């Protein structure tokens, strides 16, 4: 009872006492005040620097002045000084949009603290030299852009000598090989640096810029030998192809045009103009303080870097609109905006949310009148007064993402990353991004029959994936007329492929419910079944009794000898009926049964394959047609859901039950027909993923072989393995090419013997053959070029290491002799240490 009284304000106090205590506190205000927290100044500098120019609600010039004042007033604080130096250069290579604003802070700081400006130049020099040695050319370009924005601070010619040196390396590379692409990259870096130099606070640089442009014109204006290989719109024949627009060719023409207009470069922000506003308050002698650019050495020969390169083609999904929502290719802004966007997208691949935010806030980082207001409706652009920009920031951002998603021969990151960036952007600003995506989808669909086939399937993958994130809603009524097209028409094939992939991401009944009535027949009722029927349950099916027995035995987990009995009966019956290879019908019964038992999920089918692996392996060794029958049976069982079948075939490849050649021969031989097999997206998916397995294995071996310090015996083993794998890769591509050439030229036996094939249908099939052929010729060219380049790099590195080791050995020998003896028999002990550091796990490679 006492506890109860205390809890409820009993005789020992409670509510009344608390009330009296509060009243006393109000009268005397004797409460202890909470100490106000003030964050350290270096943290404040960090936050302000990270957020510079990000908010449209803040004046950028005030942000820059605030940061500069904070740094100048606290220059003696080592934490603040180091924070600024390190973070500023880090932002330059990680957030390209902010480069002009970081440069502006340095320019504002310089009159008061020129020593800090010198420090950051030295820091930038160290960073750019490191990236030059590694061949990290994007980072080199970004640091050069930063230095270009600081041209007004630099003594002499500033950045121009570095650009001249880069041009010399480009000339050397182009002279050595007409197919070189690294030289193009160096010229591109030069051309993208010039605009920022010309927009900087420096004056009187027109002659130097023009002289450099005259030099780059030789390389930039010459069509590259491999440009046609990466043209996104090759058409169906040479007469149909659209001319590819080289990125460096466009840049060259655009800069030449700017030179005739006094280098307006209207889209580049000029935050350094804040210095002019404060000229009355500063020491002019200090303001004019110039700094020497640190010595920067461009290696010769220039290192190629980690990624293979092909000529870069300018790609836009907003071409030919009645109102210009993105810069035209005649305007330098098209290249400058695209370059900053693409770098931001590819650098921030680890954080799609941050990337999406940068895309949405694009207009914060460029000159004030570059874009119309965000989320302006397309129709309202007609009301924009003449002479003002009609560029929509969301269109420019979406265009840049698609340029990477649909880049040939391959994007820098996995395709799903670019999918996720568009999804996030759509979630962050649906009113702005969704209409832009809608117009992009319509434009891509309109050009499906002219687009490179690999890009069509990337578009198809993204389209179905994107719809799955937004309730599978799309205005299908816009394409309703195309439902009546023949199955071999590219637009109908795209439509069927997209619906099939939607079903993979959901289920057939759900997708059927999102479609208008004319589309309903495209999704059959059989697709709604979770488990396809077991065809041997039909009494009239050949070998049905024996197949049912195989099913019973497999369910009972009977030994293999028992399962062989009904399979032998099937083979004997087939032999008596005159079947050439009796193993084919028995394999069909066996594999169809495995698929039926494993139809609940992928884990179920993998469990069945594991149990039956030995017999499945033996089938391939006995008969190549029977091995291909394994594929036929899998795809036959899952014919209503071919995506599942492709997944199972992929797992059978991993188990080495199937070989890459057998998959290709089935897809482009057994199932080719008159070329109709090329129409189905799942066939392309199967062949493409199989080829990727082979090429990835070759790449893994090359990387392992190039490991530094590898012992000679291991190098020899890897060289032998590499030669075999390259030979197998060559055979695979030869099989693909032989099959596709027949379709592309119309010389396939089935096509030649066909009397009822109409001329338009035959032309479409030949178009399919040509588009497939182009894709796999490109893959072969890219892989051979990559392997050759990496082998040459490996040889060069090995020679350099050998020379260094020999020099070290001689030094040790001389040192030992000086001390009165020879060290370790001539100083070769160090070589064993290097070899120990470079051990390779051969179980994974061989």
Short mmCIF file of N, CA and C in Angstrom, two decimals, residues 230-335:
data_model
loop_
_atom_site.label_atom_id
_atom_site.label_comp_id
_atom_site.label_asym_id
_atom_site.label_seq_id
_atom_site.Cartn_x
_atom_site.Cartn_y
_atom_site.Cartn_z
N UNK A 230 30.91 1.12 -84.14
CA UNK A 230 30.16 1.55 -82.95
C UNK A 230 29.06 2.55 -83.29
N UNK A 231 28.66 2.59 -84.54
CA UNK A 231 27.55 3.46 -84.95
C UNK A 231 26.24 2.91 -84.38
N UNK A 232 25.54 3.67 -83.53
CA UNK A 232 24.30 3.15 -82.93
C UNK A 232 23.16 3.00 -83.92
N UNK A 233 23.25 3.65 -85.09
CA UNK A 233 22.18 3.57 -86.09
C UNK A 233 22.75 3.12 -87.44
N UNK A 234 23.16 1.86 -87.51
CA UNK A 234 23.74 1.38 -88.77
C UNK A 234 22.71 1.11 -89.85
N UNK A 235 21.39 1.05 -89.49
CA UNK A 235 20.35 0.70 -90.46
C UNK A 235 20.44 -0.76 -90.84
N UNK A 236 19.69 -1.15 -91.87
CA UNK A 236 19.68 -2.54 -92.30
C UNK A 236 20.62 -2.80 -93.48
N UNK A 237 21.13 -1.74 -94.09
CA UNK A 237 22.13 -1.89 -95.14
C UNK A 237 22.89 -0.57 -95.24
N UNK A 238 23.88 -0.53 -96.11
CA UNK A 238 24.73 0.66 -96.22
C UNK A 238 23.97 1.90 -96.63
N UNK A 239 22.95 1.74 -97.48
CA UNK A 239 22.18 2.90 -97.94
C UNK A 239 21.31 3.46 -96.82
N UNK A 240 21.01 2.60 -95.85
CA UNK A 240 20.07 2.92 -94.79
C UNK A 240 20.75 3.56 -93.57
N UNK A 241 22.06 3.42 -93.48
CA UNK A 241 22.79 3.80 -92.27
C UNK A 241 22.83 5.32 -92.09
N UNK A 242 22.75 5.74 -90.79
CA UNK A 242 22.92 7.15 -90.47
C UNK A 242 24.39 7.40 -90.17
N UNK A 243 24.87 8.56 -90.58
CA UNK A 243 26.28 8.87 -90.38
C UNK A 243 26.56 9.07 -88.89
N UNK A 244 27.57 8.38 -88.41
CA UNK A 244 27.95 8.50 -87.00
C UNK A 244 28.62 9.84 -86.76
N UNK A 245 28.29 10.47 -85.62
CA UNK A 245 28.89 11.76 -85.28
C UNK A 245 29.94 11.55 -84.18
N UNK A 246 31.18 11.62 -84.57
CA UNK A 246 32.28 11.45 -83.63
C UNK A 246 32.28 12.57 -82.60
N UNK A 247 32.50 12.22 -81.33
CA UNK A 247 32.51 13.22 -80.26
C UNK A 247 33.62 14.23 -80.47
N UNK A 248 34.83 13.76 -80.83
CA UNK A 248 35.92 14.74 -80.97
C UNK A 248 35.75 15.54 -82.26
N UNK A 249 35.15 14.95 -83.28
CA UNK A 249 34.86 15.72 -84.50
C UNK A 249 33.89 16.85 -84.23
N UNK A 250 32.85 16.55 -83.42
CA UNK A 250 31.89 17.59 -83.04
C UNK A 250 32.56 18.69 -82.23
N UNK A 251 33.38 18.27 -81.25
CA UNK A 251 34.08 19.25 -80.40
C UNK A 251 34.94 20.19 -81.23
N UNK A 252 35.66 19.61 -82.17
CA UNK A 252 36.54 20.42 -83.01
C UNK A 252 35.74 21.48 -83.76
N UNK A 253 34.64 21.07 -84.39
CA UNK A 253 33.81 22.02 -85.15
C UNK A 253 33.17 23.07 -84.22
N UNK A 254 32.73 22.62 -83.05
CA UNK A 254 32.08 23.54 -82.12
C UNK A 254 33.05 24.60 -81.61
N UNK A 255 34.27 24.19 -81.29
CA UNK A 255 35.26 25.15 -80.80
C UNK A 255 35.69 26.12 -81.89
N UNK A 256 35.79 25.63 -83.11
CA UNK A 256 36.11 26.52 -84.21
C UNK A 256 35.00 27.57 -84.39
N UNK A 257 33.75 27.13 -84.20
CA UNK A 257 32.63 28.06 -84.26
C UNK A 257 32.68 29.07 -83.13
N UNK A 258 33.04 28.63 -81.91
CA UNK A 258 33.13 29.55 -80.77
C UNK A 258 34.22 30.59 -80.98
N UNK A 259 35.30 30.18 -81.64
CA UNK A 259 36.41 31.12 -81.85
C UNK A 259 35.98 32.29 -82.73
N UNK A 260 34.98 32.08 -83.57
CA UNK A 260 34.49 33.18 -84.42
C UNK A 260 33.47 34.05 -83.69
N UNK A 261 33.05 33.63 -82.50
CA UNK A 261 32.06 34.39 -81.73
C UNK A 261 32.65 34.91 -80.42
N UNK A 262 33.95 35.17 -80.46
CA UNK A 262 34.65 35.76 -79.29
C UNK A 262 34.57 34.87 -78.06
N UNK A 263 34.51 33.56 -78.29
CA UNK A 263 34.53 32.59 -77.18
C UNK A 263 33.46 32.91 -76.13
N UNK A 264 32.23 33.00 -76.55
CA UNK A 264 31.13 33.30 -75.61
C UNK A 264 31.00 32.21 -74.55
N UNK A 265 30.97 30.95 -74.99
CA UNK A 265 30.87 29.81 -74.06
C UNK A 265 29.83 30.08 -72.98
N UNK A 266 28.63 30.38 -73.44
CA UNK A 266 27.59 30.93 -72.57
C UNK A 266 27.18 30.03 -71.41
N UNK A 267 27.32 28.71 -71.57
CA UNK A 267 26.81 27.81 -70.52
C UNK A 267 27.77 27.67 -69.35
N UNK A 268 29.05 28.00 -69.54
CA UNK A 268 30.04 27.82 -68.46
C UNK A 268 29.83 28.89 -67.40
N UNK A 269 29.69 28.49 -66.12
CA UNK A 269 29.54 29.49 -65.05
C UNK A 269 30.88 30.21 -64.84
N UNK A 270 30.82 31.44 -64.40
CA UNK A 270 32.04 32.22 -64.15
C UNK A 270 32.01 32.79 -62.72
N UNK A 271 32.02 31.92 -61.73
CA UNK A 271 31.94 32.40 -60.34
C UNK A 271 33.15 33.21 -59.92
N UNK A 272 34.28 33.11 -60.68
CA UNK A 272 35.45 33.90 -60.33
C UNK A 272 35.24 35.40 -60.56
N UNK A 273 34.16 35.77 -61.22
CA UNK A 273 33.89 37.21 -61.40
C UNK A 273 33.62 37.91 -60.09
N UNK A 274 33.42 37.14 -59.03
CA UNK A 274 33.24 37.74 -57.70
C UNK A 274 34.47 38.53 -57.30
N UNK A 275 35.65 38.13 -57.81
CA UNK A 275 36.88 38.84 -57.48
C UNK A 275 36.80 40.30 -57.94
N UNK A 276 36.22 40.52 -59.10
CA UNK A 276 36.11 41.86 -59.65
C UNK A 276 35.25 42.75 -58.76
N UNK A 277 34.22 42.15 -58.17
CA UNK A 277 33.33 42.93 -57.32
C UNK A 277 34.03 43.41 -56.06
N UNK A 278 35.06 42.68 -55.65
CA UNK A 278 35.74 43.01 -54.39
C UNK A 278 37.07 43.73 -54.62
N UNK A 279 37.30 44.19 -55.85
CA UNK A 279 38.60 44.78 -56.17
C UNK A 279 38.91 46.02 -55.32
N UNK A 280 37.88 46.76 -54.92
CA UNK A 280 38.11 47.98 -54.15
C UNK A 280 38.63 47.69 -52.76
N UNK A 281 38.37 46.46 -52.28
CA UNK A 281 38.73 46.12 -50.90
C UNK A 281 40.02 45.33 -50.80
N UNK A 282 40.72 45.14 -51.90
CA UNK A 282 41.89 44.26 -51.86
C UNK A 282 43.12 45.00 -52.35
N UNK A 283 44.24 44.44 -52.00
CA UNK A 283 45.53 44.93 -52.46
C UNK A 283 45.75 44.46 -53.90
N UNK A 284 45.83 45.40 -54.84
CA UNK A 284 45.93 45.02 -56.25
C UNK A 284 47.20 44.25 -56.55
N UNK A 285 48.28 44.59 -55.87
CA UNK A 285 49.53 43.86 -56.10
C UNK A 285 49.38 42.40 -55.68
N UNK A 286 48.69 42.20 -54.55
CA UNK A 286 48.45 40.82 -54.09
C UNK A 286 47.48 40.10 -55.01
N UNK A 287 46.50 40.86 -55.49
CA UNK A 287 45.48 40.24 -56.35
C UNK A 287 46.10 39.74 -57.64
N UNK A 288 47.14 40.44 -58.11
CA UNK A 288 47.78 40.06 -59.37
C UNK A 288 48.88 39.03 -59.18
N UNK A 289 49.04 38.52 -57.98
CA UNK A 289 50.10 37.55 -57.70
C UNK A 289 49.92 36.31 -58.56
N UNK A 290 50.96 35.97 -59.33
CA UNK A 290 50.93 34.79 -60.20
C UNK A 290 51.74 33.66 -59.58
N UNK A 291 51.43 32.45 -60.01
CA UNK A 291 52.11 31.27 -59.47
C UNK A 291 52.60 30.39 -60.61
N UNK A 292 53.73 29.77 -60.37
CA UNK A 292 54.27 28.84 -61.36
C UNK A 292 53.53 27.51 -61.25
N UNK A 293 53.18 26.96 -62.39
CA UNK A 293 52.54 25.64 -62.40
C UNK A 293 53.59 24.58 -62.10
N UNK A 294 53.33 23.65 -61.17
CA UNK A 294 54.33 22.62 -60.88
C UNK A 294 54.70 21.82 -62.13
N UNK A 295 55.90 21.30 -62.15
CA UNK A 295 56.37 20.51 -63.29
C UNK A 295 55.52 19.24 -63.41
N UNK A 296 54.94 19.04 -64.58
CA UNK A 296 54.10 17.87 -64.84
C UNK A 296 54.64 17.16 -66.07
N UNK A 297 54.95 15.89 -65.92
CA UNK A 297 55.56 15.12 -67.00
C UNK A 297 54.55 14.13 -67.57
N UNK A 298 54.29 14.22 -68.87
CA UNK A 298 53.40 13.27 -69.53
C UNK A 298 54.23 12.08 -70.00
N UNK A 299 53.98 10.88 -69.48
CA UNK A 299 54.82 9.72 -69.83
C UNK A 299 54.82 9.44 -71.33
N UNK A 300 55.93 8.92 -71.80
CA UNK A 300 56.03 8.52 -73.20
C UNK A 300 56.62 7.11 -73.25
N UNK A 301 55.91 6.14 -73.83
CA UNK A 301 54.58 6.28 -74.43
C UNK A 301 53.50 6.44 -73.37
N UNK A 302 52.40 7.05 -73.76
CA UNK A 302 51.30 7.28 -72.82
C UNK A 302 50.66 5.95 -72.43
N UNK A 303 50.47 5.69 -71.13
CA UNK A 303 49.83 4.43 -70.72
C UNK A 303 48.36 4.40 -71.13
N UNK A 304 47.89 3.24 -71.55
CA UNK A 304 46.52 3.15 -72.08
C UNK A 304 45.46 3.12 -70.99
N UNK A 305 45.84 2.72 -69.78
CA UNK A 305 44.84 2.66 -68.72
C UNK A 305 44.10 1.35 -68.68
N UNK A 306 43.17 1.19 -67.73
CA UNK A 306 42.52 -0.11 -67.52
C UNK A 306 41.44 -0.48 -68.51
N UNK A 307 40.85 0.51 -69.21
CA UNK A 307 39.72 0.20 -70.08
C UNK A 307 40.09 0.30 -71.55
N UNK A 308 39.68 -0.72 -72.35
CA UNK A 308 39.89 -0.59 -73.80
C UNK A 308 39.00 0.50 -74.36
N UNK A 309 39.45 1.13 -75.44
CA UNK A 309 38.70 2.26 -76.00
C UNK A 309 38.42 2.05 -77.47
N UNK A 310 37.26 2.51 -77.89
CA UNK A 310 36.92 2.62 -79.30
C UNK A 310 36.46 4.06 -79.54
N UNK A 311 36.39 4.50 -80.78
CA UNK A 311 35.92 5.87 -81.03
C UNK A 311 34.56 6.10 -80.37
N UNK A 312 34.38 7.30 -79.83
CA UNK A 312 33.14 7.63 -79.11
C UNK A 312 32.18 8.37 -80.04
N UNK A 313 30.96 7.90 -80.09
CA UNK A 313 29.93 8.48 -80.97
C UNK A 313 28.93 9.26 -80.12
N UNK A 314 28.54 10.44 -80.59
CA UNK A 314 27.56 11.25 -79.87
C UNK A 314 26.17 10.65 -80.10
N UNK A 315 25.47 10.39 -79.00
CA UNK A 315 24.16 9.74 -79.06
C UNK A 315 23.15 10.58 -78.30
N UNK A 316 21.97 10.80 -78.90
CA UNK A 316 20.92 11.57 -78.23
C UNK A 316 19.56 10.96 -78.53
N UNK A 317 18.71 10.90 -77.51
CA UNK A 317 17.35 10.38 -77.68
C UNK A 317 16.33 11.50 -77.89
N UNK A 318 16.83 12.73 -78.02
CA UNK A 318 15.92 13.86 -78.23
C UNK A 318 16.22 14.59 -79.54
N UNK A 319 16.70 13.85 -80.51
CA UNK A 319 16.98 14.46 -81.82
C UNK A 319 15.67 14.69 -82.58
N UNK A 320 15.71 15.63 -83.50
CA UNK A 320 14.59 15.86 -84.43
C UNK A 320 13.28 16.25 -83.74
N UNK A 321 13.34 16.93 -82.60
CA UNK A 321 12.11 17.42 -81.98
C UNK A 321 11.74 18.77 -82.59
N UNK A 322 10.43 19.08 -82.56
CA UNK A 322 10.00 20.37 -83.12
C UNK A 322 10.49 21.54 -82.28
N UNK A 323 10.70 21.30 -80.97
CA UNK A 323 11.27 22.32 -80.10
C UNK A 323 12.53 21.74 -79.48
N UNK A 324 13.57 22.52 -79.45
CA UNK A 324 14.88 22.06 -79.00
C UNK A 324 14.90 22.00 -77.46
N UNK A 325 14.86 20.79 -76.89
CA UNK A 325 14.90 20.66 -75.43
C UNK A 325 16.29 20.29 -74.93
N UNK A 326 17.19 19.94 -75.83
CA UNK A 326 18.60 19.72 -75.49
C UNK A 326 19.43 20.51 -76.51
N UNK A 327 20.65 20.88 -76.16
CA UNK A 327 21.45 21.65 -77.12
C UNK A 327 21.66 20.89 -78.42
N UNK A 328 21.63 21.59 -79.53
CA UNK A 328 21.92 20.95 -80.81
C UNK A 328 23.40 20.64 -80.90
N UNK A 329 23.76 19.73 -81.78
CA UNK A 329 25.17 19.36 -81.91
C UNK A 329 26.01 20.49 -82.50
N UNK A 330 25.37 21.55 -82.97
CA UNK A 330 26.13 22.71 -83.46
C UNK A 330 26.60 23.60 -82.31
N UNK A 331 26.05 23.39 -81.12
CA UNK A 331 26.34 24.23 -79.96
C UNK A 331 27.35 23.54 -79.05
N UNK A 332 28.37 24.26 -78.63
CA UNK A 332 29.40 23.70 -77.74
C UNK A 332 28.79 23.21 -76.43
N UNK A 333 27.65 23.77 -76.03
CA UNK A 333 27.00 23.35 -74.78
C UNK A 333 26.64 21.87 -74.81
N UNK A 334 26.31 21.33 -75.98
CA UNK A 334 25.93 19.91 -76.06
C UNK A 334 27.07 19.03 -75.58
N UNK A 335 28.30 19.39 -75.90
CA UNK A 335 29.46 18.60 -75.49
C UNK A 335 29.87 18.88 -74.05
#
